């Protein structure tokens, strides 16, 4: 009955039954399950019993508006899904009756080289964005994440970083306008939403404030030729001291040089070892890179033969695990190259981890099968932008970000607890070595173990601060103030949405 009343309400709002039947997928429709599963990136949730009453795949803003007004009238919650990469599945799971608005039909990208901007709809992927830029220009790029299947909707609204972070900062730093539909169904742009709300959706997580339909972004200039390289070193064969050294210098390298470290265990049984991959992008050719590396990190022993020159858009392929010779169209694939159950957490490092700490990490890696730590260097542009500029606060003073990931096979459902326990043990061990008061975390690597809102509508601001300050530090209060202004009844909510600030409610 709820599904039918919702459908009727939307039909009344839109005044056209055929239109709604094309965009509404109920559990009786043949399309329901395939759409539901289509972009779920963490198979951990595939067997969840939390299913939406219906999935909406709108084609235009009035349909989204109608869904907001009708869901609100019926007391239903909304989950908005763009690329479906949310680490905790919050774009398609909910503990109370809900519907999903899937932005799959909002994926147009309009690149305008004359003013170096682009309008990108939220349902587009990063790969589609990079492809559209690369097709039009070999000297423009955009500083967003590394995985091409990630959706623009969630990614931009949480910050978003990748290989251009040191030169240009975050994706959200380059958003210059947006179209948003609020809890009253009002459709607004930057001018009509005002600077507070526009500030909040660039890093504060869009799901707390409304549905972002599209973003206007400022492109950045890149050289025609960039260079990629990856040097693998086993921890037992000098890798440990290289990682140690990297901690002291990676945030101070020339800002054209981005060098992340991917730690992972390789081999199995008695052959198991920890490996560090120094995975880099340099904004220039090999000839300029080699003397720079000799001066900045000679210990790595980089040779010209380890390096590959390519265009910027080819580097997006390279970092995604494709070869530069493959057609650019691989960036358009919405199928992730690797998909497995995973749990991730994050940290920020202010002081280099001492060698005893590094040894502790290697020991713990030996206790897991598919363990990863990705160390993304900060510094450069990140240190120049104020921590209040947008809600993402982890700027000057951070040497690097850590993402911890543990993966397990899709069929290994019963083993989940074992892997989660390992992750918690590693995260506990890292406490003395990372930022504290608050211990920082990155909202795009969502982690419900940091704390959640109550199931009902009212979670106190103080309670939510326990996790909110980890993601947003002193920006959390301003986010709650914006929330009080634009959604005082907390319609747009989830387990880690921003609560309204009492007193302003
Ligand atoms: P999804 O659709 O699941 O949305 C995530 C959150 O945003 C949900 O709460 C959702 O409701 C909300 N949301 C989505 N669309 C919205 C809209 N239009 N309006 C309002 N709210 C909306 N990050 C990074 O910075 N750099 C990287 O390199 C990577 N790489 C990466 C690889 C892989 C394999 C994964 C799984 C994830 C990453 N990420 C990342 C993390 C990624 O940035 C993060 O998960 C984003 O929130 C994903 O956005 P999606 O739109 O894909 O997710």
Coordinates of C-alpha atoms and ligand atoms in Angstrom, one line a residue:
X1 CA 0.0 0.0 0.0
X2 CA 2.8 2.5 0.8
X3 CA 4.4 1.9 -2.6
X4 CA 1.0 2.4 -4.3
X5 CA 0.3 5.6 -2.4
X6 CA 3.7 6.9 -3.2
X7 CA 3.2 6.2 -6.8
X8 CA -0.2 7.9 -6.8
X9 CA 1.3 10.9 -5.0
X10 CA 4.1 11.2 -7.6
X11 CA 1.6 10.8 -10.4
X12 CA -0.5 13.7 -9.0
X13 CA 2.6 15.8 -8.6
X14 CA 3.8 15.0 -12.1
X15 CA 0.4 14.6 -13.8
X16 CA 1.5 11.7 -16.0
X17 CA 1.1 8.1 -15.1
X18 CA 3.2 6.7 -18.0
X19 CA 6.2 8.8 -16.9
X20 CA 6.1 7.5 -13.4
X21 CA 5.8 3.9 -14.5
X22 CA 9.1 4.3 -16.4
X23 CA 11.0 5.6 -13.5
X24 CA 9.5 3.7 -10.6
X25 CA 10.8 0.2 -10.0
X26 CA 9.0 -1.7 -7.2
X27 CA 9.9 -5.1 -5.9
X28 CA 7.5 -6.6 -8.4
X29 CA 9.3 -5.0 -11.4
X30 CA 11.7 -7.2 -13.3
X31 CA 14.2 -4.3 -13.2
X32 CA 14.2 -3.9 -9.4
X33 CA 16.9 -6.4 -8.4
X34 CA 19.3 -5.6 -11.2
X35 CA 19.1 -1.9 -10.6
X36 CA 19.5 -2.4 -6.9
X37 CA 22.7 -4.5 -7.4
X38 CA 24.0 -2.5 -10.3
X39 CA 26.4 -0.1 -8.6
X40 CA 26.9 -1.7 -5.2
X41 CA 30.6 -1.6 -4.9
X42 CA 31.0 -3.5 -1.7
X43 CA 29.5 -7.0 -2.1
X44 CA 29.5 -7.2 1.7
X45 CA 25.9 -5.9 1.7
X46 CA 24.5 -7.9 -1.2
X47 CA 22.5 -10.2 1.0
X48 CA 21.3 -7.4 3.3
X49 CA 17.6 -7.6 4.2
X50 CA 17.3 -3.8 4.1
X51 CA 15.5 -3.3 0.8
X52 CA 14.0 -0.1 -0.6
X53 CA 10.2 0.1 -1.1
X54 CA 11.0 1.3 -4.5
X55 CA 13.9 2.6 -6.6
X56 CA 13.4 5.7 -8.6
X57 CA 15.5 6.4 -11.7
X58 CA 14.5 10.0 -12.6
X59 CA 15.3 11.7 -15.8
X60 CA 14.6 15.3 -14.7
X61 CA 14.6 17.5 -11.7
X62 CA 10.7 17.6 -11.4
X63 CA 10.7 13.9 -10.8
X64 CA 13.3 14.2 -8.0
X65 CA 11.3 17.1 -6.5
X66 CA 8.1 15.0 -6.6
X67 CA 9.9 12.1 -4.9
X68 CA 11.2 14.4 -2.1
X69 CA 7.7 15.9 -1.5
X70 CA 5.9 12.6 -1.6
X71 CA 8.4 10.7 0.6
X72 CA 8.3 13.4 3.1
X73 CA 4.5 13.3 3.2
X74 CA 4.6 9.5 3.8
X75 CA 7.4 9.7 6.4
X76 CA 9.7 7.7 4.2
X77 CA 13.5 8.2 4.1
X78 CA 15.4 8.8 0.9
X79 CA 18.8 7.3 0.0
X80 CA 20.5 9.0 -2.9
X81 CA 22.9 6.9 -5.0
X82 CA 25.3 8.2 -7.6
X83 CA 28.2 5.7 -8.1
X84 CA 27.3 3.4 -5.2
X85 CA 30.8 3.3 -3.7
X86 CA 29.9 4.3 -0.2
X87 CA 32.0 2.1 2.1
X88 CA 29.1 1.4 4.4
X89 CA 26.5 1.1 1.7
X90 CA 24.6 4.2 3.0
X91 CA 23.4 5.1 -0.5
X92 CA 21.3 1.9 -0.7
X93 CA 20.7 0.6 2.8
X94 CA 18.5 2.0 5.5
X95 CA 17.0 0.6 8.8
X96 CA 13.6 2.3 8.4
X97 CA 11.2 2.3 5.3
X98 CA 12.9 4.1 2.5
X99 CA 13.2 4.6 -1.2
X100 CA 16.4 4.9 -3.4
X101 CA 16.8 7.8 -5.8
X102 CA 19.4 6.4 -8.3
X103 CA 21.0 9.1 -10.3
X104 CA 22.0 6.7 -13.2
X105 CA 20.2 8.9 -15.8
X106 CA 21.9 12.0 -14.6
X107 CA 25.3 11.5 -16.2
X108 CA 25.8 14.2 -18.8
X109 CA 29.1 16.1 -18.9
X110 CA 29.5 19.4 -20.7
X111 CA 33.1 20.5 -21.0
X112 CA 33.7 24.2 -21.9
X113 CA 37.3 24.8 -22.8
X114 CA 36.7 28.5 -23.5
X115 CA 36.4 29.2 -19.8
X116 CA 38.0 26.0 -18.6
X117 CA 34.9 24.7 -16.8
X118 CA 32.5 21.8 -17.0
X119 CA 29.0 21.0 -15.8
X120 CA 28.9 17.4 -14.6
X121 CA 25.8 15.6 -13.4
X122 CA 26.0 13.7 -10.2
X123 CA 25.4 10.2 -11.7
X124 CA 28.5 10.5 -14.0
X125 CA 31.6 8.6 -12.9
X126 CA 35.1 10.0 -12.5
X127 CA 36.2 7.9 -15.5
X128 CA 33.4 9.5 -17.7
X129 CA 34.6 12.9 -16.6
X130 CA 38.3 12.2 -17.3
X131 CA 37.3 10.7 -20.7
X132 CA 35.2 13.8 -21.6
X133 CA 38.0 16.1 -20.7
X134 CA 40.7 14.0 -22.4
X135 CA 38.7 13.8 -25.6
X136 CA 38.5 17.6 -25.8
X137 CA 41.9 18.7 -24.6
X138 CA 45.4 17.2 -23.9
X139 CA 46.3 20.1 -21.6
X140 CA 43.4 20.0 -19.1
X141 CA 42.6 17.7 -16.2
X142 CA 40.7 17.5 -13.0
X143 CA 42.0 16.7 -9.5
X144 CA 39.7 13.9 -8.3
X145 CA 40.0 10.3 -7.2
X146 CA 41.9 7.4 -8.8
X147 CA 39.2 4.8 -9.3
X148 CA 37.2 5.6 -12.5
X149 CA 34.0 3.9 -11.4
X150 CA 33.5 6.3 -8.4
X151 CA 30.4 8.5 -8.7
X152 CA 30.8 12.2 -8.9
X153 CA 27.8 12.7 -6.6
X154 CA 29.2 11.2 -3.4
X155 CA 32.9 11.9 -4.3
X156 CA 32.7 15.7 -4.8
X157 CA 30.4 16.1 -1.8
X158 CA 32.9 14.4 0.5
X159 CA 36.1 16.1 -0.8
X160 CA 37.7 13.7 -3.3
X161 CA 41.4 13.3 -3.9
X162 CA 43.8 11.6 -6.3
X163 CA 47.1 12.0 -8.1
X164 CA 46.8 15.8 -8.5
X165 CA 46.2 16.5 -4.8
X166 CA 49.6 18.0 -4.1
X167 CA 49.5 20.3 -7.1
X168 CA 45.8 21.3 -7.0
X169 CA 44.1 20.0 -3.8
X170 CA 40.7 18.3 -3.7
X171 CA 37.9 17.9 -6.3
X172 CA 35.6 19.9 -3.9
X173 CA 38.2 22.8 -4.0
X174 CA 37.4 23.2 -7.7
X175 CA 33.6 23.2 -7.5
X176 CA 32.3 26.6 -8.5
X177 CA 28.5 26.1 -8.7
X178 CA 25.9 23.3 -8.1
X179 CA 22.3 22.5 -8.6
X180 CA 20.6 21.1 -5.4
X181 CA 17.1 20.1 -4.5
X182 CA 16.3 20.6 -0.8
X183 CA 13.9 19.0 1.7
X184 CA 11.1 21.4 0.5
X185 CA 11.7 20.3 -3.1
X186 CA 13.2 23.7 -4.0
X187 CA 15.6 23.6 -6.9
X188 CA 18.6 25.9 -6.3
X189 CA 21.9 27.0 -7.7
X190 CA 24.9 28.6 -5.8
X191 CA 23.3 32.0 -5.9
X192 CA 19.9 30.9 -4.6
X193 CA 21.2 28.4 -2.1
X194 CA 23.6 30.9 -0.6
X195 CA 27.2 30.6 0.4
X196 CA 26.7 28.6 3.6
X197 CA 24.9 25.7 2.0
X198 CA 27.3 25.9 -1.0
X199 CA 30.1 25.7 1.5
X200 CA 28.6 22.7 3.2
X201 CA 28.1 20.5 0.2
X202 CA 31.7 20.8 -0.9
X203 CA 33.1 18.3 1.6
X204 CA 30.4 18.0 4.3
X205 CA 28.8 15.0 2.6
X206 CA 25.9 15.9 0.3
X207 CA 23.4 13.4 1.8
X208 CA 22.8 15.6 4.9
X209 CA 21.6 18.6 2.9
X210 CA 19.7 17.5 -0.2
X211 CA 20.1 16.0 -3.6
X212 CA 22.8 17.4 -5.7
X213 CA 21.8 17.2 -9.3
X214 CA 24.9 18.6 -11.0
X215 CA 28.2 20.4 -10.3
X216 CA 30.1 23.1 -12.2
X217 CA 33.8 22.6 -11.9
X218 CA 36.9 24.5 -12.8
X219 CA 39.3 22.4 -14.8
X220 CA 43.1 22.6 -14.2
X221 CA 45.9 22.8 -16.7
X222 CA 48.2 19.8 -17.1
X223 CA 51.3 19.4 -19.2
X224 CA 51.0 17.4 -22.5
X225 CA 53.3 14.8 -21.2
X226 CA 53.2 13.3 -17.7
X227 CA 55.2 10.4 -16.3
X228 CA 54.0 7.4 -14.3
X229 CA 56.1 4.9 -12.4
X230 CA 55.8 2.2 -9.8
X231 CA 58.8 0.8 -7.9
X232 CA 58.1 -2.3 -5.8
X233 CA 60.3 -3.1 -2.8
X234 CA 59.9 -5.9 -0.3
X235 CA 59.9 -4.7 3.3
X236 CA 62.6 -7.3 4.1
X237 CA 64.8 -6.1 1.3
X238 CA 65.2 -2.4 2.1
X239 CA 61.5 -1.4 1.7
X240 CA 61.1 -0.6 5.4
X241 CA 63.8 2.0 5.4
X242 CA 62.5 3.5 2.2
X243 CA 59.0 3.8 3.7
X244 CA 60.6 5.4 6.7
X245 CA 62.5 7.9 4.6
X246 CA 59.4 8.6 2.4
X247 CA 57.5 9.8 5.5
X248 CA 60.0 12.6 6.0
X249 CA 60.1 13.9 2.4
X250 CA 56.9 13.0 0.4
X251 CA 54.9 16.1 1.5
X252 CA 57.9 18.3 0.7
X253 CA 58.6 17.0 -2.8
X254 CA 58.1 19.5 -5.7
X255 CA 54.4 19.8 -6.0
X256 CA 54.5 18.3 -9.5
X257 CA 55.5 15.0 -7.9
X258 CA 52.9 12.8 -6.3
X259 CA 54.2 9.6 -4.8
X260 CA 51.9 7.4 -2.8
X261 CA 52.9 4.2 -1.1
X262 CA 50.7 1.1 -1.3
X263 CA 51.6 -1.5 1.4
X264 CA 50.3 -5.0 0.9
X265 CA 51.1 -8.5 1.7
X266 CA 52.2 -10.7 -1.2
X267 CA 52.7 -14.5 -1.4
X268 CA 51.1 -16.8 1.1
X269 CA 51.9 -19.3 3.9
X270 CA 55.6 -19.2 4.7
X271 CA 56.3 -17.2 1.6
X272 CA 54.2 -14.3 2.8
X273 CA 55.9 -10.9 2.7
X274 CA 55.0 -7.3 3.0
X275 CA 55.6 -5.2 -0.1
X276 CA 55.7 -1.4 -0.6
X277 CA 54.8 0.0 -4.0
X278 CA 56.0 3.6 -4.6
X279 CA 53.3 4.6 -7.1
X280 CA 53.9 8.0 -8.7
X281 CA 52.7 10.6 -11.1
X282 CA 55.0 13.4 -12.2
X283 CA 53.6 16.4 -14.1
X284 CA 56.3 16.5 -16.8
X285 CA 58.6 14.2 -18.8
X286 CA 61.2 11.7 -17.8
X287 CA 64.1 14.2 -18.5
X288 CA 62.9 16.6 -15.9
X289 CA 61.8 13.8 -13.5
X290 CA 65.2 12.0 -13.3
X291 CA 67.3 14.9 -11.9
X292 CA 64.5 15.8 -9.5
X293 CA 64.3 12.2 -8.1
X294 CA 68.1 12.1 -7.8
X295 CA 67.9 15.2 -5.7
X296 CA 64.7 14.4 -3.7
X297 CA 64.7 10.7 -3.2
X298 CA 68.0 9.1 -4.5
X299 CA 67.5 6.1 -2.1
X300 CA 64.7 4.8 -4.3
X301 CA 67.1 4.2 -7.1
X302 CA 64.6 5.2 -9.8
X303 CA 65.8 4.4 -13.4
X304 CA 64.4 5.9 -16.6
X305 CA 63.4 2.4 -17.7
X306 CA 60.9 2.3 -14.8
X307 CA 59.1 5.3 -16.1
X308 CA 56.3 5.6 -18.7
X309 CA 55.5 8.9 -20.4
X310 CA 51.9 9.5 -21.3
X311 CA 49.1 12.1 -21.5
X312 CA 47.2 13.0 -18.3
X313 CA 44.1 11.1 -19.3
X314 CA 46.2 8.0 -20.0
X315 CA 47.6 8.4 -16.5
X316 CA 44.1 8.1 -15.2
X317 CA 44.0 4.7 -17.0
X318 CA 47.4 3.8 -15.7
X319 CA 46.5 4.5 -12.1
X320 CA 43.2 2.6 -12.5
X321 CA 45.2 -0.6 -13.4
X322 CA 44.8 -0.4 -17.2
X323 CA 47.7 -0.1 -19.7
X324 CA 48.1 3.2 -21.5
X325 CA 47.9 1.4 -24.9
X326 CA 44.3 0.3 -24.1
X327 CA 41.6 2.5 -25.7
X328 CA 40.5 5.5 -23.6
X329 CA 37.0 3.9 -23.5
X330 CA 38.1 1.6 -20.7
X331 CA 37.5 4.7 -18.5
X332 CA 33.8 4.5 -19.4
X333 CA 33.4 1.0 -17.9
X334 CA 31.2 1.0 -14.8
X335 CA 32.4 -2.5 -13.8
X336 CA 35.2 -2.2 -11.2
X337 CA 38.3 -4.2 -12.2
X338 CA 38.5 -5.8 -8.7
X339 CA 35.5 -6.3 -6.5
X340 CA 35.6 -8.1 -3.1
X341 CA 34.1 -7.7 0.4
X342 CA 36.1 -5.0 2.3
X343 CA 36.3 -2.9 5.4
X344 CA 38.3 0.3 5.4
X345 CA 39.3 2.9 7.9
X346 CA 41.4 6.0 7.7
X347 CA 43.9 8.2 9.7
X348 CA 46.0 11.3 9.2
X349 CA 49.7 11.3 10.1
X350 CA 51.2 14.5 11.6
X351 CA 54.6 13.1 12.7
X352 CA 56.5 10.3 11.0
X353 CA 55.8 6.9 12.5
X354 CA 58.9 5.7 14.3
X355 CA 60.6 2.5 13.1
X356 CA 59.2 0.5 16.0
X357 CA 55.7 1.5 14.8
X358 CA 56.5 0.5 11.2
X359 CA 57.8 -2.9 12.5
X360 CA 54.5 -3.3 14.4
X361 CA 52.6 -2.7 11.1
X362 CA 54.7 -5.3 9.2
X363 CA 54.1 -7.9 12.0
X364 CA 50.3 -7.3 11.9
X365 CA 50.2 -7.6 8.1
X366 CA 51.6 -11.1 8.4
X367 CA 48.5 -12.1 10.3
X368 CA 46.1 -11.3 7.4
X369 CA 45.7 -12.4 3.8
X370 CA 44.5 -9.4 1.8
X371 CA 45.7 -6.4 3.8
X372 CA 46.5 -3.0 2.4
X373 CA 47.5 0.4 3.6
X374 CA 47.5 3.3 1.1
X375 CA 49.6 6.3 2.2
X376 CA 48.6 9.4 0.2
X377 CA 51.1 12.3 0.6
X378 CA 49.8 15.8 1.4
X379 CA 51.7 19.1 1.4
X380 CA 51.9 21.3 -1.7
X381 CA 48.5 22.9 -2.5
X382 CA 46.8 21.1 0.4
X383 CA 49.0 23.0 2.9
X384 CA 48.1 26.3 1.3
X385 CA 44.3 26.1 1.6
X386 CA 42.8 27.1 4.9
X387 CA 41.1 24.3 6.9
X388 CA 37.9 26.4 7.0
X389 CA 37.7 27.0 3.3
X390 CA 35.4 24.0 2.8
X391 CA 34.3 21.4 5.4
X392 CA 37.3 19.1 4.7
X393 CA 39.7 20.2 7.4
X394 CA 42.8 18.0 7.0
X395 CA 45.2 20.5 5.5
X396 CA 48.5 22.1 6.7
X397 CA 50.5 19.9 9.1
X398 CA 49.3 16.6 7.7
X399 CA 52.1 14.6 6.2
X400 CA 49.9 12.0 4.7
X401 CA 46.6 10.2 4.9
X402 CA 46.3 6.5 5.6
X403 CA 43.6 4.3 4.3
X404 CA 43.6 0.8 5.8
X405 CA 41.7 -1.9 3.8
X406 CA 41.1 -5.5 4.4
X407 CA 39.5 -7.6 1.7
X408 CA 38.0 -11.0 1.7
X409 CA 36.4 -13.3 -0.9
X410 CA 32.7 -12.7 -1.8
X411 CA 31.9 -16.3 -0.8
X412 CA 33.7 -16.0 2.5
X413 CA 30.7 -14.5 4.3
X414 CA 31.2 -16.3 7.6
X415 CA 34.7 -15.0 7.8
X416 CA 33.7 -11.3 8.0
X417 CA 34.2 -11.0 11.8
X418 CA 37.7 -12.4 11.6
X419 CA 38.8 -9.8 9.1
X420 CA 36.9 -7.0 11.0
X421 CA 38.7 -8.0 14.2
X422 CA 42.1 -7.8 12.4
X423 CA 41.3 -4.4 11.2
X424 CA 40.2 -3.2 14.7
X425 CA 43.5 -4.6 16.1
X426 CA 45.6 -2.7 13.5
X427 CA 43.6 0.5 14.1
X428 CA 44.0 0.2 17.8
X429 CA 47.8 -0.4 17.4
X430 CA 48.1 2.8 15.3
X431 CA 46.5 5.1 17.8
X432 CA 49.7 6.5 19.3
X433 CA 51.2 7.2 15.8
X434 CA 48.4 9.2 14.2
X435 CA 46.5 12.5 14.7
X436 CA 44.6 12.8 17.9
X437 CA 42.1 15.0 19.7
X438 CA 40.3 14.4 17.4
X439 CA 41.8 11.4 15.7
X440 CA 41.2 12.4 12.1
X441 CA 39.2 10.5 9.5
X442 CA 38.1 11.1 5.9
X443 CA 34.3 11.2 5.3
X444 CA 34.7 9.6 1.8
X445 CA 36.2 6.5 3.6
X446 CA 33.1 6.2 5.7
X447 CA 33.4 4.2 8.9
X448 CA 30.4 3.6 11.0
X449 CA 32.6 2.2 13.8
X450 CA 33.4 5.8 14.6
X451 CA 29.8 6.3 15.9
X452 CA 26.3 6.7 14.4
X453 CA 23.2 8.7 14.8
X454 CA 20.3 7.2 16.8
X455 CA 17.7 5.3 14.7
X456 CA 15.0 8.0 15.4
X457 CA 15.2 11.6 14.2
X458 CA 17.0 13.2 17.1
X459 CA 20.6 12.6 17.8
X460 CA 22.3 15.2 20.0
X461 CA 24.9 17.4 18.4
X462 CA 27.2 16.5 21.3
X463 CA 26.8 12.7 20.6
X464 CA 27.3 13.2 16.9
X465 CA 30.4 15.2 17.6
X466 CA 32.2 12.0 18.6
X467 CA 32.5 11.1 14.9
X468 CA 31.6 14.4 13.3
X469 CA 34.7 16.1 14.7
X470 CA 36.9 13.3 13.4
X471 CA 35.7 13.9 9.9
X472 CA 35.3 17.7 10.1
X473 CA 37.2 19.0 13.2
X474 CA 36.1 22.6 13.9
X475 CA 33.9 22.7 10.8
X476 CA 31.5 20.3 12.3
X477 CA 29.7 23.1 14.2
X478 CA 29.2 25.2 11.1
X479 CA 27.9 22.1 9.3
X480 CA 25.3 21.6 12.0
X481 CA 24.3 25.3 11.9
X482 CA 23.8 25.0 8.1
X483 CA 21.8 21.9 8.6
X484 CA 19.6 23.7 11.1
X485 CA 18.9 26.4 8.6
X486 CA 18.2 24.3 5.5
X487 CA 16.8 21.0 6.9
X488 CA 15.7 21.7 10.5
X489 CA 13.4 18.7 10.6
X490 CA 16.2 16.4 9.6
X491 CA 14.5 14.9 6.6
X492 CA 17.8 14.1 4.9
X493 CA 19.4 11.8 7.4
X494 CA 21.4 8.6 7.7
X495 CA 23.7 6.9 10.2
X496 CA 26.3 9.6 9.9
X497 CA 24.4 12.6 8.6
X498 CA 25.0 16.0 10.2
X499 CA 22.3 16.6 12.9
X500 CA 20.7 20.1 13.3
X501 CA 22.2 22.1 16.2
X502 CA 19.8 22.4 19.1
X503 CA 18.8 25.9 19.8
X504 CA 18.8 26.7 16.2
X505 CA 16.3 24.0 15.4
Ligands
LIG1 P1 27.4 6.6 -3.4 O1 26.4 6.7 -4.5 O2 27.4 5.3 -2.6 O3 27.3 7.8 -2.4 C1 28.1 8.1 -1.3 C2 27.4 9.0 -0.3 O4 27.0 10.2 -1.0 C3 26.0 8.4 0.2 O5 25.8 8.9 1.5 C4 25.0 9.0 -0.8 O6 23.7 9.0 -0.3 C5 25.6 10.4 -1.0 N1 25.3 10.9 -2.4 C6 25.5 10.3 -3.5 N2 25.1 11.0 -4.5 C7 24.5 12.1 -4.0 C8 23.8 13.2 -4.6 N3 23.7 13.4 -5.9 N4 23.3 14.2 -3.7 C9 23.5 14.0 -2.4 N5 24.1 13.0 -1.8 C10 24.6 12.0 -2.6 N6 37.9 8.5 -2.6 C11 38.9 9.4 -2.9 O7 38.9 10.6 -2.4 N7 39.9 9.1 -3.8 C12 39.9 7.9 -4.4 O8 40.9 7.6 -5.2 C13 38.9 6.9 -4.1 N8 38.9 5.7 -4.7 C14 37.9 4.8 -4.4 C15 37.9 3.5 -4.9 C16 37.0 2.6 -4.6 C17 37.0 1.2 -5.3 C18 35.9 2.9 -3.7 C19 34.9 1.9 -3.4 C20 35.9 4.2 -3.2 C21 36.9 5.1 -3.5 N9 36.9 6.4 -2.9 C22 37.9 7.3 -3.2 C23 35.9 6.8 -2.0 C24 34.7 7.6 -2.7 O9 35.2 8.9 -2.9 C25 33.5 7.6 -1.8 O10 33.0 6.3 -1.5 C26 32.4 8.4 -2.5 O11 31.4 8.8 -1.5 C27 31.7 7.6 -3.5 O12 30.7 8.3 -4.2 P2 29.6 7.5 -5.1 O13 28.7 8.5 -5.7 O14 30.3 6.5 -5.9 O15 28.9 6.7 -3.9

